PDB file of C-alpha atoms in Angstrom:
ATOM      1  CA  UNK A   1     190.296 275.049  -4.769  1.00 46.00           C
ATOM      2  CA  UNK A   2     194.136 274.217  -6.043  1.00 43.00           C
ATOM      3  CA  UNK A   3     194.827 271.989  -8.397  1.00 44.00           C
ATOM      4  CA  UNK A   4     196.558 269.721  -5.744  1.00 53.00           C
ATOM      5  CA  UNK A   5     192.865 269.237  -4.219  1.00 72.00           C
ATOM      6  CA  UNK A   6     190.425 269.674  -6.618  1.00 86.00           C
ATOM      7  CA  UNK A   7     188.412 266.746  -7.830  1.00 94.00           C
ATOM      8  CA  UNK A   8     189.979 266.037 -11.891  1.00 95.00           C
ATOM      9  CA  UNK A   9     186.798 266.857 -13.365  1.00 96.00           C
ATOM     10  CA  UNK A  10     183.442 268.973 -11.701  1.00 97.00           C
ATOM     11  CA  UNK A  11     179.737 269.858 -13.487  1.00 97.00           C
ATOM     12  CA  UNK A  12     178.198 272.565 -12.124  1.00 97.00           C
ATOM     13  CA  UNK A  13     174.997 272.825 -12.498  1.00 97.00           C
ATOM     14  CA  UNK A  14     174.864 272.315 -16.245  1.00 97.00           C
ATOM     15  CA  UNK A  15     172.039 272.131 -18.649  1.00 97.00           C
ATOM     16  CA  UNK A  16     172.305 271.547 -22.393  1.00 96.00           C
ATOM     17  CA  UNK A  17     169.077 271.534 -24.910  1.00 93.00           C
ATOM     18  CA  UNK A  18     168.959 270.276 -29.050  1.00 87.00           C
ATOM     19  CA  UNK A  19     166.407 271.228 -31.092  1.00 80.00           C
ATOM     20  CA  UNK A  20     165.160 269.136 -33.754  1.00 73.00           C
ATOM     21  CA  UNK A  21     162.945 268.848 -36.881  1.00 67.00           C
ATOM     22  CA  UNK A  22     162.330 271.452 -38.810  1.00 72.00           C
ATOM     23  CA  UNK A  23     159.132 274.052 -38.996  1.00 65.00           C
ATOM     24  CA  UNK A  24     155.970 273.007 -36.546  1.00 65.00           C
ATOM     25  CA  UNK A  25     157.336 269.970 -35.666  1.00 68.00           C
ATOM     26  CA  UNK A  26     160.204 271.401 -34.604  1.00 73.00           C
ATOM     27  CA  UNK A  27     160.856 270.910 -30.863  1.00 79.00           C
ATOM     28  CA  UNK A  28     163.553 271.806 -28.136  1.00 82.00           C
ATOM     29  CA  UNK A  29     164.842 267.936 -26.469  1.00 85.00           C
ATOM     30  CA  UNK A  30     166.743 268.765 -22.988  1.00 90.00           C
ATOM     31  CA  UNK A  31     170.138 266.324 -23.229  1.00 92.00           C
ATOM     32  CA  UNK A  32     171.016 267.508 -19.344  1.00 95.00           C
ATOM     33  CA  UNK A  33     169.783 268.975 -17.297  1.00 95.00           C
ATOM     34  CA  UNK A  34     170.549 271.111 -14.252  1.00 96.00           C
ATOM     35  CA  UNK A  35     173.411 268.114 -13.671  1.00 97.00           C
ATOM     36  CA  UNK A  36     176.379 268.006 -10.843  1.00 97.00           C
ATOM     37  CA  UNK A  37     178.966 265.490  -9.837  1.00 97.00           C
ATOM     38  CA  UNK A  38     182.664 265.719  -9.727  1.00 97.00           C
ATOM     39  CA  UNK A  39     185.227 263.062  -9.906  1.00 97.00           C
ATOM     40  CA  UNK A  40     188.013 262.831  -7.502  1.00 96.00           C
ATOM     41  CA  UNK A  41     191.580 261.684  -9.063  1.00 96.00           C
ATOM     42  CA  UNK A  42     192.327 257.833  -8.774  1.00 96.00           C
ATOM     43  CA  UNK A  43     188.444 257.838  -8.655  1.00 97.00           C
ATOM     44  CA  UNK A  44     185.750 256.574 -10.920  1.00 98.00           C
ATOM     45  CA  UNK A  45     182.157 257.813 -11.200  1.00 98.00           C
ATOM     46  CA  UNK A  46     180.189 254.935 -12.969  1.00 97.00           C
ATOM     47  CA  UNK A  47     177.109 256.049 -14.542  1.00 97.00           C
ATOM     48  CA  UNK A  48     173.849 255.110 -16.220  1.00 95.00           C
ATOM     49  CA  UNK A  49     170.891 255.189 -17.630  1.00 91.00           C
ATOM     50  CA  UNK A  50     168.357 253.970 -20.439  1.00 89.00           C
ATOM     51  CA  UNK A  51     169.716 254.295 -24.297  1.00 88.00           C
ATOM     52  CA  UNK A  52     168.845 258.432 -25.015  1.00 88.00           C
ATOM     53  CA  UNK A  53     169.056 258.918 -21.051  1.00 91.00           C
ATOM     54  CA  UNK A  54     171.437 261.906 -21.795  1.00 93.00           C
ATOM     55  CA  UNK A  55     174.780 259.705 -20.990  1.00 94.00           C
ATOM     56  CA  UNK A  56     176.874 260.296 -24.067  1.00 93.00           C
ATOM     57  CA  UNK A  57     176.013 263.177 -24.599  1.00 95.00           C
ATOM     58  CA  UNK A  58     177.727 264.586 -20.444  1.00 96.00           C
ATOM     59  CA  UNK A  59     180.366 262.494 -22.053  1.00 95.00           C
ATOM     60  CA  UNK A  60     181.130 265.172 -24.769  1.00 94.00           C
ATOM     61  CA  UNK A  61     180.558 268.094 -21.922  1.00 95.00           C
ATOM     62  CA  UNK A  62     183.282 266.434 -19.790  1.00 95.00           C
ATOM     63  CA  UNK A  63     185.365 265.740 -22.605  1.00 94.00           C
ATOM     64  CA  UNK A  64     184.131 269.814 -23.540  1.00 92.00           C
ATOM     65  CA  UNK A  65     183.906 268.611 -27.459  1.00 91.00           C
ATOM     66  CA  UNK A  66     179.788 270.159 -26.993  1.00 92.00           C
ATOM     67  CA  UNK A  67     179.754 273.816 -24.462  1.00 93.00           C
ATOM     68  CA  UNK A  68     177.504 273.843 -22.365  1.00 94.00           C
ATOM     69  CA  UNK A  69     174.651 276.415 -21.617  1.00 95.00           C
ATOM     70  CA  UNK A  70     174.264 276.887 -18.571  1.00 96.00           C
ATOM     71  CA  UNK A  71     176.405 275.911 -15.848  1.00 96.00           C
ATOM     72  CA  UNK A  72     180.315 275.332 -15.762  1.00 95.00           C
ATOM     73  CA  UNK A  73     182.684 272.663 -16.364  1.00 96.00           C
ATOM     74  CA  UNK A  74     186.101 272.544 -14.202  1.00 95.00           C
ATOM     75  CA  UNK A  75     189.202 270.287 -15.399  1.00 94.00           C
ATOM     76  CA  UNK A  76     192.005 270.455 -12.240  1.00 92.00           C
ATOM     77  CA  UNK A  77     189.907 273.383 -10.146  1.00 91.00           C
ATOM     78  CA  UNK A  78     190.030 275.512 -13.657  1.00 91.00           C
ATOM     79  CA  UNK A  79     187.476 275.457 -15.719  1.00 91.00           C
ATOM     80  CA  UNK A  80     187.735 273.921 -19.375  1.00 89.00           C
ATOM     81  CA  UNK A  81     189.602 275.251 -21.560  1.00 78.00           C
ATOM     82  CA  UNK A  82     187.785 276.208 -25.039  1.00 76.00           C
ATOM     83  CA  UNK A  83     190.749 275.632 -27.011  1.00 71.00           C
ATOM     84  CA  UNK A  84     190.739 271.539 -27.612  1.00 70.00           C
ATOM     85  CA  UNK A  85     195.247 271.517 -28.562  1.00 70.00           C
ATOM     86  CA  UNK A  86     195.075 273.325 -24.822  1.00 68.00           C
ATOM     87  CA  UNK A  87     194.297 269.795 -22.996  1.00 73.00           C
ATOM     88  CA  UNK A  88     194.994 267.549 -25.773  1.00 71.00           C
ATOM     89  CA  UNK A  89     195.916 264.204 -24.109  1.00 80.00           C
ATOM     90  CA  UNK A  90     195.532 265.328 -20.100  1.00 90.00           C
ATOM     91  CA  UNK A  91     191.822 264.094 -20.667  1.00 93.00           C
ATOM     92  CA  UNK A  92     190.871 260.687 -22.935  1.00 93.00           C
ATOM     93  CA  UNK A  93     187.997 258.464 -24.507  1.00 93.00           C
ATOM     94  CA  UNK A  94     187.535 255.363 -24.746  1.00 92.00           C
ATOM     95  CA  UNK A  95     184.659 254.486 -27.128  1.00 86.00           C
ATOM     96  CA  UNK A  96     182.416 251.367 -27.131  1.00 78.00           C
ATOM     97  CA  UNK A  97     183.499 250.007 -30.951  1.00 79.00           C
ATOM     98  CA  UNK A  98     187.299 250.643 -30.932  1.00 75.00           C
ATOM     99  CA  UNK A  99     187.286 249.665 -35.699  1.00 77.00           C
ATOM    100  CA  UNK A 100     185.366 252.523 -35.137  1.00 77.00           C
ATOM    101  CA  UNK A 101     188.485 254.827 -33.601  1.00 77.00           C
ATOM    102  CA  UNK A 102     191.613 252.942 -34.797  1.00 85.00           C
ATOM    103  CA  UNK A 103     192.468 253.903 -38.817  1.00 87.00           C
ATOM    104  CA  UNK A 104     192.498 250.786 -40.444  1.00 89.00           C
ATOM    105  CA  UNK A 105     195.108 251.538 -43.350  1.00 91.00           C
ATOM    106  CA  UNK A 106     197.052 252.703 -40.262  1.00 92.00           C
ATOM    107  CA  UNK A 107     199.498 249.894 -37.239  1.00 94.00           C
ATOM    108  CA  UNK A 108     198.590 249.521 -34.420  1.00 95.00           C
ATOM    109  CA  UNK A 109     201.772 251.514 -33.742  1.00 96.00           C
ATOM    110  CA  UNK A 110     201.746 254.820 -35.398  1.00 94.00           C
ATOM    111  CA  UNK A 111     197.675 253.340 -33.759  1.00 93.00           C
ATOM    112  CA  UNK A 112     199.026 254.578 -30.621  1.00 94.00           C
ATOM    113  CA  UNK A 113     201.287 257.246 -31.016  1.00 94.00           C
ATOM    114  CA  UNK A 114     198.603 259.799 -32.921  1.00 92.00           C
ATOM    115  CA  UNK A 115     197.929 261.809 -29.423  1.00 90.00           C
ATOM    116  CA  UNK A 116     201.606 261.805 -28.568  1.00 90.00           C
ATOM    117  CA  UNK A 117     202.215 263.141 -31.744  1.00 89.00           C
ATOM    118  CA  UNK A 118     199.948 266.223 -31.183  1.00 85.00           C
ATOM    119  CA  UNK A 119     202.940 267.991 -29.246  1.00 83.00           C
ATOM    120  CA  UNK A 120     205.349 265.663 -29.977  1.00 88.00           C
ATOM    121  CA  UNK A 121     208.173 264.507 -32.397  1.00 91.00           C
ATOM    122  CA  UNK A 122     207.793 260.727 -33.857  1.00 92.00           C
ATOM    123  CA  UNK A 123     211.485 260.384 -32.512  1.00 93.00           C
ATOM    124  CA  UNK A 124     212.900 256.354 -31.472  1.00 93.00           C
ATOM    125  CA  UNK A 125     212.933 257.506 -27.637  1.00 94.00           C
ATOM    126  CA  UNK A 126     208.090 258.653 -28.304  1.00 93.00           C
ATOM    127  CA  UNK A 127     207.835 255.569 -30.274  1.00 94.00           C
ATOM    128  CA  UNK A 128     209.443 253.485 -27.234  1.00 95.00           C
ATOM    129  CA  UNK A 129     207.094 254.771 -24.886  1.00 93.00           C
ATOM    130  CA  UNK A 130     204.529 254.122 -27.261  1.00 95.00           C
ATOM    131  CA  UNK A 131     205.286 250.476 -27.310  1.00 96.00           C
ATOM    132  CA  UNK A 132     205.734 250.160 -24.328  1.00 94.00           C
ATOM    133  CA  UNK A 133     202.493 251.112 -23.368  1.00 93.00           C
ATOM    134  CA  UNK A 134     201.480 248.497 -25.674  1.00 94.00           C
ATOM    135  CA  UNK A 135     203.271 246.140 -23.576  1.00 94.00           C
ATOM    136  CA  UNK A 136     201.259 247.899 -20.570  1.00 91.00           C
ATOM    137  CA  UNK A 137     198.013 246.805 -21.597  1.00 91.00           C
ATOM    138  CA  UNK A 138     199.256 243.060 -22.244  1.00 91.00           C
ATOM    139  CA  UNK A 139     199.938 243.193 -25.626  1.00 93.00           C
ATOM    140  CA  UNK A 140     203.716 242.100 -26.874  1.00 95.00           C
ATOM    141  CA  UNK A 141     205.624 244.175 -28.418  1.00 94.00           C
ATOM    142  CA  UNK A 142     205.505 242.761 -32.134  1.00 94.00           C
ATOM    143  CA  UNK A 143     202.112 243.935 -32.571  1.00 95.00           C
ATOM    144  CA  UNK A 144     203.191 247.514 -32.899  1.00 95.00           C
ATOM    145  CA  UNK A 145     203.748 246.186 -36.352  1.00 95.00           C
ATOM    146  CA  UNK A 146     199.361 244.725 -37.512  1.00 95.00           C
ATOM    147  CA  UNK A 147     196.627 246.479 -38.012  1.00 94.00           C
ATOM    148  CA  UNK A 148     193.883 246.456 -36.894  1.00 92.00           C
ATOM    149  CA  UNK A 149     192.605 243.432 -39.326  1.00 92.00           C
ATOM    150  CA  UNK A 150     194.839 241.123 -37.818  1.00 94.00           C
ATOM    151  CA  UNK A 151     193.330 241.283 -33.644  1.00 93.00           C
ATOM    152  CA  UNK A 152     190.249 240.360 -31.741  1.00 90.00           C
ATOM    153  CA  UNK A 153     187.639 242.895 -30.396  1.00 87.00           C
ATOM    154  CA  UNK A 154     190.109 242.301 -26.738  1.00 89.00           C
ATOM    155  CA  UNK A 155     192.324 242.533 -28.452  1.00 92.00           C
ATOM    156  CA  UNK A 156     191.449 245.951 -30.499  1.00 91.00           C
ATOM    157  CA  UNK A 157     190.374 248.356 -27.011  1.00 89.00           C
ATOM    158  CA  UNK A 158     193.875 247.180 -25.501  1.00 91.00           C
ATOM    159  CA  UNK A 159     194.960 249.623 -27.725  1.00 93.00           C
ATOM    160  CA  UNK A 160     192.640 251.697 -28.057  1.00 92.00           C
ATOM    161  CA  UNK A 161     193.040 251.779 -23.950  1.00 92.00           C
ATOM    162  CA  UNK A 162     196.527 251.759 -24.745  1.00 93.00           C
ATOM    163  CA  UNK A 163     196.006 255.023 -26.301  1.00 92.00           C
ATOM    164  CA  UNK A 164     194.120 256.645 -24.319  1.00 92.00           C
ATOM    165  CA  UNK A 165     197.302 256.235 -21.997  1.00 92.00           C
ATOM    166  CA  UNK A 166     200.342 257.444 -23.363  1.00 93.00           C
ATOM    167  CA  UNK A 167     200.185 260.386 -22.735  1.00 92.00           C
ATOM    168  CA  UNK A 168     198.581 260.038 -18.909  1.00 92.00           C
ATOM    169  CA  UNK A 169     196.505 261.577 -18.509  1.00 94.00           C
ATOM    170  CA  UNK A 170     193.898 262.939 -15.816  1.00 94.00           C
ATOM    171  CA  UNK A 171     190.775 261.722 -17.420  1.00 96.00           C
ATOM    172  CA  UNK A 172     189.612 259.262 -19.120  1.00 95.00           C
ATOM    173  CA  UNK A 173     185.690 258.583 -19.749  1.00 96.00           C
ATOM    174  CA  UNK A 174     185.184 255.193 -21.257  1.00 95.00           C
ATOM    175  CA  UNK A 175     181.665 254.974 -23.105  1.00 93.00           C
ATOM    176  CA  UNK A 176     180.552 251.699 -23.608  1.00 90.00           C
ATOM    177  CA  UNK A 177     184.181 250.373 -23.349  1.00 88.00           C
ATOM    178  CA  UNK A 178     183.689 246.226 -22.901  1.00 85.00           C
ATOM    179  CA  UNK A 179     179.569 246.466 -23.735  1.00 84.00           C
ATOM    180  CA  UNK A 180     180.719 244.747 -28.068  1.00 78.00           C
ATOM    181  CA  UNK A 181     183.475 242.224 -25.661  1.00 82.00           C
ATOM    182  CA  UNK A 182     181.983 239.031 -25.132  1.00 84.00           C
ATOM    183  CA  UNK A 183     182.314 238.434 -21.064  1.00 85.00           C
ATOM    184  CA  UNK A 184     185.672 236.617 -21.003  1.00 84.00           C
ATOM    185  CA  UNK A 185     186.829 240.041 -22.549  1.00 85.00           C
ATOM    186  CA  UNK A 186     185.158 241.936 -20.218  1.00 88.00           C
ATOM    187  CA  UNK A 187     186.632 241.253 -17.211  1.00 89.00           C
ATOM    188  CA  UNK A 188     190.464 241.413 -18.900  1.00 89.00           C
ATOM    189  CA  UNK A 189     188.993 244.758 -20.063  1.00 89.00           C
ATOM    190  CA  UNK A 190     188.273 246.389 -16.521  1.00 92.00           C
ATOM    191  CA  UNK A 191     191.013 243.828 -14.641  1.00 91.00           C
ATOM    192  CA  UNK A 192     193.015 245.654 -16.236  1.00 90.00           C
ATOM    193  CA  UNK A 193     191.497 249.790 -16.218  1.00 92.00           C
ATOM    194  CA  UNK A 194     191.650 249.430 -12.652  1.00 94.00           C
ATOM    195  CA  UNK A 195     195.147 247.897 -12.864  1.00 93.00           C
ATOM    196  CA  UNK A 196     196.244 251.325 -14.925  1.00 92.00           C
ATOM    197  CA  UNK A 197     193.780 252.920 -13.301  1.00 95.00           C
ATOM    198  CA  UNK A 198     195.777 252.207  -8.492  1.00 95.00           C
ATOM    199  CA  UNK A 199     199.524 253.368 -11.483  1.00 92.00           C
ATOM    200  CA  UNK A 200     198.742 255.665 -13.182  1.00 92.00           C
ATOM    201  CA  UNK A 201     196.095 257.576 -10.951  1.00 94.00           C
ATOM    202  CA  UNK A 202     193.950 259.325 -13.573  1.00 96.00           C
ATOM    203  CA  UNK A 203     189.785 259.927 -12.684  1.00 97.00           C
ATOM    204  CA  UNK A 204     187.366 257.862 -15.673  1.00 97.00           C
ATOM    205  CA  UNK A 205     184.102 258.056 -15.356  1.00 98.00           C
ATOM    206  CA  UNK A 206     182.569 254.878 -16.863  1.00 97.00           C
ATOM    207  CA  UNK A 207     179.354 254.933 -18.909  1.00 96.00           C
ATOM    208  CA  UNK A 208     176.821 252.612 -19.345  1.00 93.00           C
ATOM    209  CA  UNK A 209     174.493 250.098 -19.361  1.00 88.00           C
ATOM    210  CA  UNK A 210     175.981 247.099 -17.510  1.00 88.00           C
ATOM    211  CA  UNK A 211     174.666 247.211 -13.951  1.00 90.00           C
ATOM    212  CA  UNK A 212     176.723 244.808 -13.234  1.00 90.00           C
ATOM    213  CA  UNK A 213     180.638 245.970 -15.361  1.00 92.00           C
ATOM    214  CA  UNK A 214     179.451 249.051 -13.131  1.00 94.00           C
ATOM    215  CA  UNK A 215     179.421 247.170 -10.016  1.00 93.00           C
ATOM    216  CA  UNK A 216     182.331 246.344 -10.561  1.00 94.00           C
ATOM    217  CA  UNK A 217     184.575 249.316 -11.871  1.00 95.00           C
ATOM    218  CA  UNK A 218     182.890 251.837 -10.363  1.00 97.00           C
ATOM    219  CA  UNK A 219     183.241 253.902  -6.469  1.00 97.00           C
ATOM    220  CA  UNK A 220     180.421 256.361  -7.705  1.00 97.00           C
ATOM    221  CA  UNK A 221     177.063 255.543  -9.644  1.00 97.00           C
ATOM    222  CA  UNK A 222     175.144 258.616 -11.284  1.00 97.00           C
ATOM    223  CA  UNK A 223     172.368 257.177 -12.137  1.00 96.00           C
ATOM    224  CA  UNK A 224     170.496 259.376 -15.212  1.00 95.00           C
ATOM    225  CA  UNK A 225     166.740 259.490 -16.773  1.00 94.00           C
ATOM    226  CA  UNK A 226     165.127 262.737 -19.435  1.00 92.00           C
ATOM    227  CA  UNK A 227     169.429 264.372 -19.120  1.00 94.00           C
ATOM    228  CA  UNK A 228     169.249 264.518 -15.050  1.00 96.00           C
ATOM    229  CA  UNK A 229     170.538 262.868 -12.173  1.00 97.00           C
ATOM    230  CA  UNK A 230     168.293 260.973 -10.539  1.00 96.00           C
ATOM    231  CA  UNK A 231     170.538 259.601  -7.546  1.00 95.00           C
ATOM    232  CA  UNK A 232     174.303 259.577  -7.224  1.00 96.00           C
ATOM    233  CA  UNK A 233     175.949 257.556  -4.207  1.00 95.00           C
ATOM    234  CA  UNK A 234     178.583 255.399  -3.365  1.00 96.00           C
ATOM    235  CA  UNK A 235     178.623 251.761  -5.099  1.00 96.00           C
ATOM    236  CA  UNK A 236     177.839 249.725  -2.124  1.00 94.00           C
ATOM    237  CA  UNK A 237     175.500 251.615  -1.097  1.00 93.00           C
ATOM    238  CA  UNK A 238     173.502 251.853  -3.993  1.00 93.00           C
ATOM    239  CA  UNK A 239     173.583 248.125  -5.384  1.00 92.00           C
ATOM    240  CA  UNK A 240     172.974 248.057  -1.788  1.00 90.00           C
ATOM    241  CA  UNK A 241     169.238 249.444  -1.475  1.00 87.00           C
ATOM    242  CA  UNK A 242     168.335 252.262  -4.730  1.00 89.00           C
ATOM    243  CA  UNK A 243     167.412 254.821  -3.862  1.00 89.00           C
ATOM    244  CA  UNK A 244     165.135 257.121  -6.196  1.00 91.00           C
ATOM    245  CA  UNK A 245     161.931 254.774  -8.289  1.00 91.00           C
ATOM    246  CA  UNK A 246     163.699 254.992 -11.263  1.00 90.00           C
ATOM    247  CA  UNK A 247     167.052 253.179  -9.732  1.00 90.00           C
ATOM    248  CA  UNK A 248     164.800 250.516  -8.552  1.00 89.00           C
ATOM    249  CA  UNK A 249     162.808 249.832 -12.451  1.00 87.00           C
ATOM    250  CA  UNK A 250     166.366 249.839 -14.136  1.00 84.00           C
ATOM    251  CA  UNK A 251     167.499 247.097 -11.857  1.00 80.00           C
ATOM    252  CA  UNK A 252     164.691 245.071 -12.742  1.00 77.00           C
ATOM    253  CA  UNK A 253     164.998 246.259 -16.467  1.00 71.00           C
ATOM    254  CA  UNK A 254     168.838 246.276 -16.958  1.00 63.00           C
ATOM    255  CA  UNK A 255     168.610 242.653 -14.927  1.00 61.00           C
ATOM    256  CA  UNK A 256     165.949 240.523 -17.181  1.00 57.00           C
TER     257      UNK A 256
END
């Protein structure tokens, strides 16, 4: 399949297990079991499940930060390259706690510039691109000189989004990206992500336990339980009538 028509990301029968404990207590924990899904350019797959279900591990495997034991991960139609540098800027992530992702000693401009400087020199033109990206996520150019402690949680997450998008990636993982924010700020960030996706056409994996946020932002939903995808459906179909008993149980638990 050519890169022009291929999914942005595709997992084919991916499994991954970890060993934990020592001696007689040593055991194998299945993090992913025969996981298959794809995400088309310009679309978002919402991945939901309880804590420990394997969602974050799936995000790490999709980004190439962990190698699966079996199965194949494809990026734009080709097997995912082992070299992180070879795909630097083409895949990005926005995490739950932006304060952990941003160097407290660096200015906002330096943080947004960092992904660009993997392949480019710092020049006035490159700095202008970073400042333009800040403005695109709703932060004035004056914020470029600030440091993380001078920003609110919502502003920090906007910086994280700018940092992820400044290289124009084809695929972004949002791992609990709004769960630490106030409800009103969550809505602002979700709207921002939607607007930027419409403009730039990136594919996204939106990992969350927040069913309302997933419904708002996702085109399709996959439900994960103990490392397995137990249900996968278009968002409207899933929320109208989840078919798997675990999905219905999850609705009850996370909505209570």
